[in-house]
Tab-separated table of C-alpha atoms in Angstrom:
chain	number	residue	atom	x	y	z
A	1	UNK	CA	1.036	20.923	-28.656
A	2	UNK	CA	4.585	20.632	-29.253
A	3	UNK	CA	7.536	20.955	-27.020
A	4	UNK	CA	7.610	24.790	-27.614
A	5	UNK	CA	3.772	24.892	-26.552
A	6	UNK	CA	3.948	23.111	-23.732
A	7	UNK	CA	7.291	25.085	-22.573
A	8	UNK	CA	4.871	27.959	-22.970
A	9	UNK	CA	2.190	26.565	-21.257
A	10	UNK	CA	4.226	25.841	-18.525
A	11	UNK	CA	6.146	29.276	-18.658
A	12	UNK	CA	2.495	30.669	-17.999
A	13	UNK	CA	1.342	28.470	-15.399
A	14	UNK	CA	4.994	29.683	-13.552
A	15	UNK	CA	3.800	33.385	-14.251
A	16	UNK	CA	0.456	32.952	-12.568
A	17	UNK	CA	1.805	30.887	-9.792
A	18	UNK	CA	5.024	33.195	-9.003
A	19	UNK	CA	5.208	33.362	-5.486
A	20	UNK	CA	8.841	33.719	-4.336
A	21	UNK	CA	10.989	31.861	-3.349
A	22	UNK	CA	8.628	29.330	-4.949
A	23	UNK	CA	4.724	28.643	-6.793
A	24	UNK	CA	1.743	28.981	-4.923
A	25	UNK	CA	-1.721	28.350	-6.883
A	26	UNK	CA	-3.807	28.572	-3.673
A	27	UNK	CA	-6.981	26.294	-4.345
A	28	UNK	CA	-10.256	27.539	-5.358
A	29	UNK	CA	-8.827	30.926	-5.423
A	30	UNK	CA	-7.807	33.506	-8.480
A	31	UNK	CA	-4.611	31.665	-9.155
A	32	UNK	CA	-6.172	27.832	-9.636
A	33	UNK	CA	-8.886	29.792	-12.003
A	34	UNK	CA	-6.216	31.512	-13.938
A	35	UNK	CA	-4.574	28.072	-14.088
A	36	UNK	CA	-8.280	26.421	-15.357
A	37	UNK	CA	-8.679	29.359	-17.966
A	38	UNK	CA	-5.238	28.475	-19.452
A	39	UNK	CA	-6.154	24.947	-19.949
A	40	UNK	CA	-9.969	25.970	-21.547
A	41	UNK	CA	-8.270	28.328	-24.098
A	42	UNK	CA	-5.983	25.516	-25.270
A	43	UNK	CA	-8.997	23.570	-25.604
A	44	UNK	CA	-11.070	25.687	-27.538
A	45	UNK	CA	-8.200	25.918	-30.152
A	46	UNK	CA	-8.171	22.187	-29.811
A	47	UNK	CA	-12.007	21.673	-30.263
A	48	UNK	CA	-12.939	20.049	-27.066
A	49	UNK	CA	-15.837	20.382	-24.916
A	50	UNK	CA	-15.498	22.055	-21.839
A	51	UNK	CA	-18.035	21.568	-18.770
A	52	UNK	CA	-17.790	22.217	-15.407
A	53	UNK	CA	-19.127	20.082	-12.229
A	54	UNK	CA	-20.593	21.273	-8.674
A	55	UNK	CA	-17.076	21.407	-7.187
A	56	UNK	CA	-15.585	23.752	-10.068
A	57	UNK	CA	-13.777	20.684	-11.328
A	58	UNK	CA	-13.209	21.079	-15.097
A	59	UNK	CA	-13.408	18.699	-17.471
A	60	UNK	CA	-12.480	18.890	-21.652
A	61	UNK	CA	-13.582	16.626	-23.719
A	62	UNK	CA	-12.702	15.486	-27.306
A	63	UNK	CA	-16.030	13.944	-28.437
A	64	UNK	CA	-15.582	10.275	-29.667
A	65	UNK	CA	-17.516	8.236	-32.573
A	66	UNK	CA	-19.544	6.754	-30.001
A	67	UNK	CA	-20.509	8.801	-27.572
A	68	UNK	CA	-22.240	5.999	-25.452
A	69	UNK	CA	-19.149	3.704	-24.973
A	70	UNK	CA	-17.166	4.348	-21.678
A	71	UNK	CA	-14.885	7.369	-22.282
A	72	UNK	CA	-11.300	7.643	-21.126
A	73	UNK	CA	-10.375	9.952	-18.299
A	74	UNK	CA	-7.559	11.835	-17.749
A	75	UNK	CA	-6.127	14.195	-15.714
A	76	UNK	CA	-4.703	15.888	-12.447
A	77	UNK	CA	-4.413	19.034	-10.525
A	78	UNK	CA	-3.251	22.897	-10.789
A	79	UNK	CA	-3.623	23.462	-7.331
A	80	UNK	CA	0.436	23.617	-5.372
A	81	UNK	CA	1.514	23.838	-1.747
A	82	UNK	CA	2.225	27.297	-0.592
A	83	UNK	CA	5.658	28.153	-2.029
A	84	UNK	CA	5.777	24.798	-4.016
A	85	UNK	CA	7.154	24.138	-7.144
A	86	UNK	CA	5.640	24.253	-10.853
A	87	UNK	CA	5.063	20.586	-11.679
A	88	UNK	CA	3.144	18.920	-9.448
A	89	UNK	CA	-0.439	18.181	-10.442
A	90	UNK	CA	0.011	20.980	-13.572
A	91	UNK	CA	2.421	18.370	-15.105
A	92	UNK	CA	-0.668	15.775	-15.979
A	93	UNK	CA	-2.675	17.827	-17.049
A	94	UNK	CA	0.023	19.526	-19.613
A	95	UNK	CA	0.647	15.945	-20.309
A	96	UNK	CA	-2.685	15.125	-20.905
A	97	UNK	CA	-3.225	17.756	-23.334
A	98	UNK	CA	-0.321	17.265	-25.381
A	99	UNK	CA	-1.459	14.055	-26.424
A	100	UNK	CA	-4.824	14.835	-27.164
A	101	UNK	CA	-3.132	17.836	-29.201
A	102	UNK	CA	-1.192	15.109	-31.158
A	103	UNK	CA	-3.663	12.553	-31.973
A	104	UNK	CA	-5.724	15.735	-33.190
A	105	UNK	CA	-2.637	16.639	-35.423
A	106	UNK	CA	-2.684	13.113	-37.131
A	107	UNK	CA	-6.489	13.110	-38.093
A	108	UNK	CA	-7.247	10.541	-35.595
A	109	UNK	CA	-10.612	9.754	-34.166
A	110	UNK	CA	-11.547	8.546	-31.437
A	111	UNK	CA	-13.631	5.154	-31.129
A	112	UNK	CA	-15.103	6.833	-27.216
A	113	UNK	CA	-15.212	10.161	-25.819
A	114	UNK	CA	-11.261	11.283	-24.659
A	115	UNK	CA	-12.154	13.449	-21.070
A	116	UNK	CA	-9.206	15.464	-19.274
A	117	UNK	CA	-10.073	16.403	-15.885
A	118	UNK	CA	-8.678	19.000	-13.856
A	119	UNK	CA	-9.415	18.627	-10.503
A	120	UNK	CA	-9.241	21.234	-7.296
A	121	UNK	CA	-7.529	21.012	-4.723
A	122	UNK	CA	-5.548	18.082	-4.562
A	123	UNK	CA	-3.012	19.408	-1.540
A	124	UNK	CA	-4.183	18.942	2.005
A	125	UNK	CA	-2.441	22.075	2.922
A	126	UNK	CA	-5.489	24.077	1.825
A	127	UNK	CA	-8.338	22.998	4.191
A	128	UNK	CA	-6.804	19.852	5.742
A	129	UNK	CA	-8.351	17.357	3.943
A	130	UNK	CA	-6.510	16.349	0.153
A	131	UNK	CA	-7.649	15.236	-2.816
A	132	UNK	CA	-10.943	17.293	-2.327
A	133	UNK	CA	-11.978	17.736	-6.290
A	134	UNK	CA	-11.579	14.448	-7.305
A	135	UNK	CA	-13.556	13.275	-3.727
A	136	UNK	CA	-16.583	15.193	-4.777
A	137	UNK	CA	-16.329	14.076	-8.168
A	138	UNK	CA	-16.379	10.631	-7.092
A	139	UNK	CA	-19.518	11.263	-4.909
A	140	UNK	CA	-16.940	10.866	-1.598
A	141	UNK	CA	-16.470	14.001	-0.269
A	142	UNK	CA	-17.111	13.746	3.303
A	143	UNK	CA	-19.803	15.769	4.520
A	144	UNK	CA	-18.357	18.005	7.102
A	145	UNK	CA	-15.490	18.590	4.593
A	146	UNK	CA	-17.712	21.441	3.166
A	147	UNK	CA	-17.289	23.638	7.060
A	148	UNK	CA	-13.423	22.897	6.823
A	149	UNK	CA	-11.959	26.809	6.499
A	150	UNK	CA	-8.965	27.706	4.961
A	151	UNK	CA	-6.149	28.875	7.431
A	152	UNK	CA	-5.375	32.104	4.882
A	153	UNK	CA	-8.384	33.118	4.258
A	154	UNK	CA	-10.730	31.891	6.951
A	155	UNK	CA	-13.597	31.132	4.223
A	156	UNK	CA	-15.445	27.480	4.373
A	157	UNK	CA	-14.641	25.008	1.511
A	158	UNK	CA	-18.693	25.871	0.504
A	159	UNK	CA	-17.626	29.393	0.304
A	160	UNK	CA	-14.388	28.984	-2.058
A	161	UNK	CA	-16.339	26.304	-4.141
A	162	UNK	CA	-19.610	29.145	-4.537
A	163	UNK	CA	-17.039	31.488	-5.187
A	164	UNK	CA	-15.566	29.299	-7.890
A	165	UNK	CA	-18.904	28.994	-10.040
A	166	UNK	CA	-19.707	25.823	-8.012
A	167	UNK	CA	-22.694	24.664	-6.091
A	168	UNK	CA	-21.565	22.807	-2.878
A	169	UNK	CA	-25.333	22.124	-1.638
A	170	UNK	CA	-25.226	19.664	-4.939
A	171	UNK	CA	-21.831	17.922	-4.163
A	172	UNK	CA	-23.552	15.172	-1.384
A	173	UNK	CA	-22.763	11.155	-0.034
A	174	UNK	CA	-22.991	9.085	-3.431
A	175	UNK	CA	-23.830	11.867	-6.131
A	176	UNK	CA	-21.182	11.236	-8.852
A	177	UNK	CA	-20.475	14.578	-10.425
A	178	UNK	CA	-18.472	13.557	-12.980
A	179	UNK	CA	-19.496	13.581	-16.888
A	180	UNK	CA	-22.344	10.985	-17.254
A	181	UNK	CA	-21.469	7.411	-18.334
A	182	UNK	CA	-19.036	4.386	-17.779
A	183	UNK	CA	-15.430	5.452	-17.561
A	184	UNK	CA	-13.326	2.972	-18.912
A	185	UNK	CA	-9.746	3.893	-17.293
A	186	UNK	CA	-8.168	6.581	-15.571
A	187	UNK	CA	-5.061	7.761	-16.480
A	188	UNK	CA	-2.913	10.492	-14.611
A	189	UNK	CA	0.929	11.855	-14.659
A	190	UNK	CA	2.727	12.832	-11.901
A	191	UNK	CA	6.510	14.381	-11.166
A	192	UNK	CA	8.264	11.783	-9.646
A	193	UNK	CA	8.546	13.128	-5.796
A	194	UNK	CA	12.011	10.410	-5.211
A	195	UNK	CA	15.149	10.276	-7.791
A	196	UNK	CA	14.920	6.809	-8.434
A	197	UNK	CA	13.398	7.722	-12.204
A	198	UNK	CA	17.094	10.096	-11.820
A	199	UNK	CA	18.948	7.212	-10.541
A	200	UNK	CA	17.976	4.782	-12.953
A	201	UNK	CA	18.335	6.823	-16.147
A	202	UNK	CA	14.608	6.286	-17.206
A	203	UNK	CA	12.294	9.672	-18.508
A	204	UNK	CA	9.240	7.646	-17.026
A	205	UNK	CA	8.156	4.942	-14.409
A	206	UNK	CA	4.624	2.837	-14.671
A	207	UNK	CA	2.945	3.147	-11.332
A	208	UNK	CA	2.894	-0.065	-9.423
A	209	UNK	CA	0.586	1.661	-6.518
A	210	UNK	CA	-0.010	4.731	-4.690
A	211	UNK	CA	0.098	4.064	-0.822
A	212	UNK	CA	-2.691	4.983	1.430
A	213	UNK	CA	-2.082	7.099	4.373
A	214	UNK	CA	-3.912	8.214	7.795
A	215	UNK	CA	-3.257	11.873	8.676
A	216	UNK	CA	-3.712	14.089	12.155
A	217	UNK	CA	-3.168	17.939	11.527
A	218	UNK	CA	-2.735	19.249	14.715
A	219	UNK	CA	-2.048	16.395	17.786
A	220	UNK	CA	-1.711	17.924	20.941
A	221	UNK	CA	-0.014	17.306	24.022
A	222	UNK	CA	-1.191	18.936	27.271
A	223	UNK	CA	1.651	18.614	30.476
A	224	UNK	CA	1.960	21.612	32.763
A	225	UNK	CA	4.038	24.714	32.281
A	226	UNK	CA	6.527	25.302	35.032
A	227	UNK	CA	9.971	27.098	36.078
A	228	UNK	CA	13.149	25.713	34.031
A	229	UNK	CA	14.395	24.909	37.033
A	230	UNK	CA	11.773	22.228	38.120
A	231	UNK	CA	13.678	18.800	38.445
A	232	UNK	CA	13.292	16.398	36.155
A	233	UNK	CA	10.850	14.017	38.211
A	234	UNK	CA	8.553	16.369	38.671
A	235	UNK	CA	8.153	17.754	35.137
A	236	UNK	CA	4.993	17.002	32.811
A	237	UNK	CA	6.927	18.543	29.948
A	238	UNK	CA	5.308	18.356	26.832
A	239	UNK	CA	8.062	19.325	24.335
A	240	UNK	CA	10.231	15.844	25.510
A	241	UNK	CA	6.855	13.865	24.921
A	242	UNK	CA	6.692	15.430	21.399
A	243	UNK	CA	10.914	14.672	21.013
A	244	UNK	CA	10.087	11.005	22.552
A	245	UNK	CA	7.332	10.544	19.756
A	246	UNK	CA	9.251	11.448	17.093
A	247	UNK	CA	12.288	9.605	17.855
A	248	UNK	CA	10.207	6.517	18.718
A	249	UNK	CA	8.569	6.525	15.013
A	250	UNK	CA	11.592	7.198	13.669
A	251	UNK	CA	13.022	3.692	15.060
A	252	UNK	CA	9.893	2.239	13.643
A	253	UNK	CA	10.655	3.435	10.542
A	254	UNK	CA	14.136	2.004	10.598
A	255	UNK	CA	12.887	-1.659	11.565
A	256	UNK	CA	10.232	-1.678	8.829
A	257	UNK	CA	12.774	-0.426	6.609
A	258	UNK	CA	15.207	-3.033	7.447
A	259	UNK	CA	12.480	-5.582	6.979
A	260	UNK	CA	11.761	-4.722	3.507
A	261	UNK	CA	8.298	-3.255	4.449
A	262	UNK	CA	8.024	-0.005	2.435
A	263	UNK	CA	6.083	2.790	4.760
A	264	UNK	CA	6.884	6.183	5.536
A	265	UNK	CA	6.501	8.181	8.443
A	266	UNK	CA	6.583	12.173	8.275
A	267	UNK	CA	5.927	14.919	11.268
A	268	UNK	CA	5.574	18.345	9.244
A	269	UNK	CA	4.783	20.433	12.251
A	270	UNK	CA	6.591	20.143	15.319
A	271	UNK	CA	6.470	23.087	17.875
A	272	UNK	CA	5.080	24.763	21.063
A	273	UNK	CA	3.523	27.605	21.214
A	274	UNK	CA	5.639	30.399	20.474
A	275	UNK	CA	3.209	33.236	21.548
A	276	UNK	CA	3.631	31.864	25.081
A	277	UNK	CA	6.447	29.559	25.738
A	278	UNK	CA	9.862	30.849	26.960
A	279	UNK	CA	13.644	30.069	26.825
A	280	UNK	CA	12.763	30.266	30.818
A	281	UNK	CA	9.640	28.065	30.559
A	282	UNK	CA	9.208	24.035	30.568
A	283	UNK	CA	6.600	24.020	27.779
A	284	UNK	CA	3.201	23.053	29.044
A	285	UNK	CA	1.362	22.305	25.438
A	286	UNK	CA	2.837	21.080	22.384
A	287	UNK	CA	1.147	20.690	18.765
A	288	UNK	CA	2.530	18.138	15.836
A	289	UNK	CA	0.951	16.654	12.417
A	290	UNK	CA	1.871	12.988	11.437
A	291	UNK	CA	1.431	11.602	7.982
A	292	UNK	CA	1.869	8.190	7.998
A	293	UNK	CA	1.385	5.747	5.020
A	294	UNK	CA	1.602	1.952	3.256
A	295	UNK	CA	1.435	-0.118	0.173
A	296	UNK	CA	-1.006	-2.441	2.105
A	297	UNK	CA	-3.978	-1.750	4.081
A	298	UNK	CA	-3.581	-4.456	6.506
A	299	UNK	CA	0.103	-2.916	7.589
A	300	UNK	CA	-1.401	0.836	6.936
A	301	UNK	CA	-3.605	-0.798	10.050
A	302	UNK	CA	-1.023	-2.390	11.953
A	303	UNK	CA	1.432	1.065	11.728
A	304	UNK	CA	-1.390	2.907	13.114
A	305	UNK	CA	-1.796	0.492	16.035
A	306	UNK	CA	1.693	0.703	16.649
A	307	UNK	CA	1.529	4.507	16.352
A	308	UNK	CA	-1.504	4.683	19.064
A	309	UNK	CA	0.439	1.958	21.730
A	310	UNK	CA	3.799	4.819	21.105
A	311	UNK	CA	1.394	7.865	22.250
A	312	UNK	CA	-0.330	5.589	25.075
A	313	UNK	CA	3.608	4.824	25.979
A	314	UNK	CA	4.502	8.080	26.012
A	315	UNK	CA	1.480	9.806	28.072
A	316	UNK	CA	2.051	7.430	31.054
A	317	UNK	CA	6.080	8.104	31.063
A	318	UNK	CA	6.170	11.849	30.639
A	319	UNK	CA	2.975	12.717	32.574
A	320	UNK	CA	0.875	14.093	29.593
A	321	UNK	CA	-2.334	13.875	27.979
A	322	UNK	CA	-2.724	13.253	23.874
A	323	UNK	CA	-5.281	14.868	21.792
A	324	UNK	CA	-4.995	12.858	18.369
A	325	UNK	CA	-8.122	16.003	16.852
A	326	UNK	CA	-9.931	14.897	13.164
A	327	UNK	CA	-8.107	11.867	11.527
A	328	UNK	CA	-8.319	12.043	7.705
A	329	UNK	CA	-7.421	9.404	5.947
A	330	UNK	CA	-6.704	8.416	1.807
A	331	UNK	CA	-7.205	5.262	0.215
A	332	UNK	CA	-4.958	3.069	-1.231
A	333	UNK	CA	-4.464	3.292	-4.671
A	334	UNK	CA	-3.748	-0.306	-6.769
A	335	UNK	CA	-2.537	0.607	-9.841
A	336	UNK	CA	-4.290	-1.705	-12.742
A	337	UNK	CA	-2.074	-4.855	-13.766
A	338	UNK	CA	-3.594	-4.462	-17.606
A	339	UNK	CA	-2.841	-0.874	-17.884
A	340	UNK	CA	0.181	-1.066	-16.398
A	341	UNK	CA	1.790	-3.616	-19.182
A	342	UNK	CA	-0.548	-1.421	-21.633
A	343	UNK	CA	1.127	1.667	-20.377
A	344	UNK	CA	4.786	-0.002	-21.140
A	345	UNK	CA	4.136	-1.601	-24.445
A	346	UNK	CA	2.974	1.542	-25.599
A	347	UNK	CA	6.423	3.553	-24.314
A	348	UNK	CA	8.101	0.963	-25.459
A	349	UNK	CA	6.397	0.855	-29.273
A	350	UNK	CA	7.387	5.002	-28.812
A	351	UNK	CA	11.240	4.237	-27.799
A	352	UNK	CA	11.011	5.595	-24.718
A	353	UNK	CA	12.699	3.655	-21.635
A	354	UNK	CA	9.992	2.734	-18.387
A	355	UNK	CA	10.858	1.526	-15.160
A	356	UNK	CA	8.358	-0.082	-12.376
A	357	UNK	CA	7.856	1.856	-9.713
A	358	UNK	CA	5.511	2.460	-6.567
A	359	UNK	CA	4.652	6.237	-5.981
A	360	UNK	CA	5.985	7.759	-2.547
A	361	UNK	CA	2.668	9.675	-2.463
A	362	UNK	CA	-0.870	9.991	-2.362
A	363	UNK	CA	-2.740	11.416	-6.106
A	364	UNK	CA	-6.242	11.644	-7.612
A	365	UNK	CA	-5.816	8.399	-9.725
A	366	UNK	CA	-5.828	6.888	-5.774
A	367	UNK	CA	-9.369	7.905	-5.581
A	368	UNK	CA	-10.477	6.425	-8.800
A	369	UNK	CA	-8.808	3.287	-7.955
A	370	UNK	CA	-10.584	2.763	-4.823
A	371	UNK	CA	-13.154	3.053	-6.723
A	372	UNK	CA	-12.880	0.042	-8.658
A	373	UNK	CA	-12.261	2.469	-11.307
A	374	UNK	CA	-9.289	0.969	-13.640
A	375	UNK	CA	-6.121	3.373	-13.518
A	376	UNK	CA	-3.128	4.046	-14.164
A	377	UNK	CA	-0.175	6.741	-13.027
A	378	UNK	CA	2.969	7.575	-15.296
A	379	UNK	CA	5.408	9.180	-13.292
A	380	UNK	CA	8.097	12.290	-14.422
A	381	UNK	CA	11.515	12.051	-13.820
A	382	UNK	CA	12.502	14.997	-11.570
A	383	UNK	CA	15.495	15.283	-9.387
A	384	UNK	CA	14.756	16.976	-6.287
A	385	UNK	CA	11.713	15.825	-5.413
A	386	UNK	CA	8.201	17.744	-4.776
A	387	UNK	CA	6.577	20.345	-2.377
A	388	UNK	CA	9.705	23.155	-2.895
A	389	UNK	CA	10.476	25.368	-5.491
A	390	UNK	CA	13.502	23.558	-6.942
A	391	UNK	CA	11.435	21.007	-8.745
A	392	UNK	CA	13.089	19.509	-11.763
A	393	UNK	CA	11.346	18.068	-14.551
A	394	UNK	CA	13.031	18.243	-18.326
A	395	UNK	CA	9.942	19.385	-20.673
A	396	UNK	CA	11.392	16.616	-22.756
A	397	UNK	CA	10.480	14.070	-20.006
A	398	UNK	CA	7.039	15.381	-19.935
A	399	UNK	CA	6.711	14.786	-23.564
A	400	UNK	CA	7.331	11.388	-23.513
A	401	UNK	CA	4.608	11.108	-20.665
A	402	UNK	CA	2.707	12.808	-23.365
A	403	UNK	CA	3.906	10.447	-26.271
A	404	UNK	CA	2.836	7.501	-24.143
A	405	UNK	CA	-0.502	8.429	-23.173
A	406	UNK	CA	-0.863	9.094	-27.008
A	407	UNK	CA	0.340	5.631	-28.028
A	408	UNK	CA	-2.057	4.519	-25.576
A	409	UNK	CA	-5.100	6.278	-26.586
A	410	UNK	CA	-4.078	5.489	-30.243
A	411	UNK	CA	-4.262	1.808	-29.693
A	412	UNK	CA	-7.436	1.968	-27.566
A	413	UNK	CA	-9.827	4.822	-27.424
């Protein structure tokens, strides 16, 4: 594929997506298949082998002279957040099949089978829980994750994934659904989600690590409903115990920043109930998520200590009571030392410009790493971020994502 082909590829992954003002390729639904069916017929014109797992996950595979030696993995996501952008997750696995495309192009072979996965639903917008394909791939998946129900459509995860051509009584504690044998390294692309690849004039960054994070969807905080005229002694208002919580992590993210401790903290819903709460009305319930997430498990730990003595803080002073709901939680993701410098030699043997860099967010190659699975993230320059339609990625800076992870394979698979 050549920049014209992937522009076209990604042209076509906009059309099925369009959703204004953004993308939305709900997960294991019509779009993400239309998504997965783009990908296959670029890899029957490329040759590859294409086989599906119990969770729908797809995998292609360009068969290798020995087809017993640990293959090479690959891959990412087509899934987006509702009214999202076009790049994240679809980018890697564009990537991906660009430089499989290329090595194809030169006559080269392949000393181990070359795999590119693309997973489902990556986003935890869809049933809650993220990183769901690559979960059940890896034989994780926890087991209740199969009752979760989408919000849109009300179906269980079971029912999207039968829907899908998948067979969720298969996908179970330990099963590995992936294709069978050792996998020597996973690789994966992502759009940069900060502009420090923007800031510091560099197409692509080598992963350092992918942070872990603990998430709550829906905390809620119970006080009493009462007349806006109630004094302020006597109130057990919920809404000020949200505003205290959210302030109070904010300072927390201030001192950690100021210590050189790299964390984030992010509330994406925030609101009473607007069915029942009033302009006239001290608001008796209030609901907010938290995502909150570290380089290091030991502070991931200590944050969410810190996070539990702020809500225990916060009940006593306002009055209130806290229900945290299901905690889900992602691991950590240590990017390979090897394939890092690997990764950079082989940009750098391509004349293309690197920087180090940590990734702001959780991906796939997280899962594989926890693993014990070797891997390794190159991420996109893109200038306004992730998660909104105005995502920003050159094609060109894709390509030499592309023209790395063909340098790489070139030099080892």
């Amino acid at each position: 594929m050549n920049t014209a082909a992937v522009q076209a590829m990604l042209d076509a992954l906009a059309a099925i997506g369009a959703d204004p003002p953004g993308i939305t390729r709900h997960a294991f639904d019509d779009r993400e298949n239309a998504a997965h069916d783009l990908a296959i017929g670029h890899a029957r014109r490329l040759g590859l082998e294409i086989t599906r797992d119990a969770a729908a996950n797809l995998y292609l595979t360009w068969p290798g002279a020995d087809r017993a030696a640990p293959r090479t993995l690959l891959g990412s996501h087509f899934d987006t957040v509702r009214h999202g952008g076009n790049f994240d997750g679809a980018a890697g696995v564009v990537a991906a099949l660009a430089a499989v495309s290329t090595l194809r192009a030169e006559g080269f072979v392949p000393r181990a089978d070359v795999t590119i996965a693309a997973f489902r639903c990556e986003e935890a917008v869809w049933f809650g829980l993220g990183l769901i394909g690559s979960r059940a791939a890896l034989g994780i998946l926890p087991p209740e994750a199969l009752d979760r129900r989408r919000a849109d459509t009300g179906l269980t995860l079971a029912q999207h994934i039968a829907r899908c051509g998948g067979d969720p009584k298969a996908i179970t504690p330990g099963a590995r659904l992936l294709p069978p044998g050792p996998i020597r390294c996973f690789l994966e692309a992502h759009i940069e989600q900060a502009p420090s690849l923007l800031e510091a004039g560099a197409p692509i960054g080598i992963c350092t690590g992918i942070p872990g994070n603990i998430r709550h969807a829906a905390i809620r905080i119970t006080g009493a409903d009462a007349h806006v005229g109630l004094p302020r002694r006597f109130r057990h208002d919920a809404a000020l115990a949200g505003a205290d919580i959210f302030t109070a992590l904010d300072a927390m993210w201030a001192e950690e920043d100021a210590a050189g401790r790299a964390m984030a903290v992010t509330i994406g819903r925030f609101h009473t109930d607007t069915a029942k709460h009033e302009i006239t009305v001290v608001a008796g319930d209030f609901t907010f998520s938290i995502d909150l997430r570290a380089y290091d498990a030991a502070h991931l730990a200590e944050l969410e200590r810190r996070f539990h003595d702020i809500l225990a803080t916060t009940a006593a002073r306002r009055g209130v009571t806290i229900d945290l709901g299901p905690r889900n939680a992602a691991p950590l993701g240590p990017c390979d030392p090897a394939l890092q410098a690997a990764l950079a030699a082989a940009a750098a043997r391509a004349g293309i410009a690197t920087l180090p860099l940590g990734s702001p967010a959780s991906h796939d190659a997280a899962n594989f790493a926890a693993q014990g699975i070797p891997t390794g993230l190159l991420l996109v320059r893109n200038a306004n971020g992730s998660h909104n339609p105005h995502e920003a990625m050159d094609t060109a800076d894709l390509m030499a994502a592309a023209a790395t992870f063909a340098e790489f394979l070139r030099e080892t698979a």
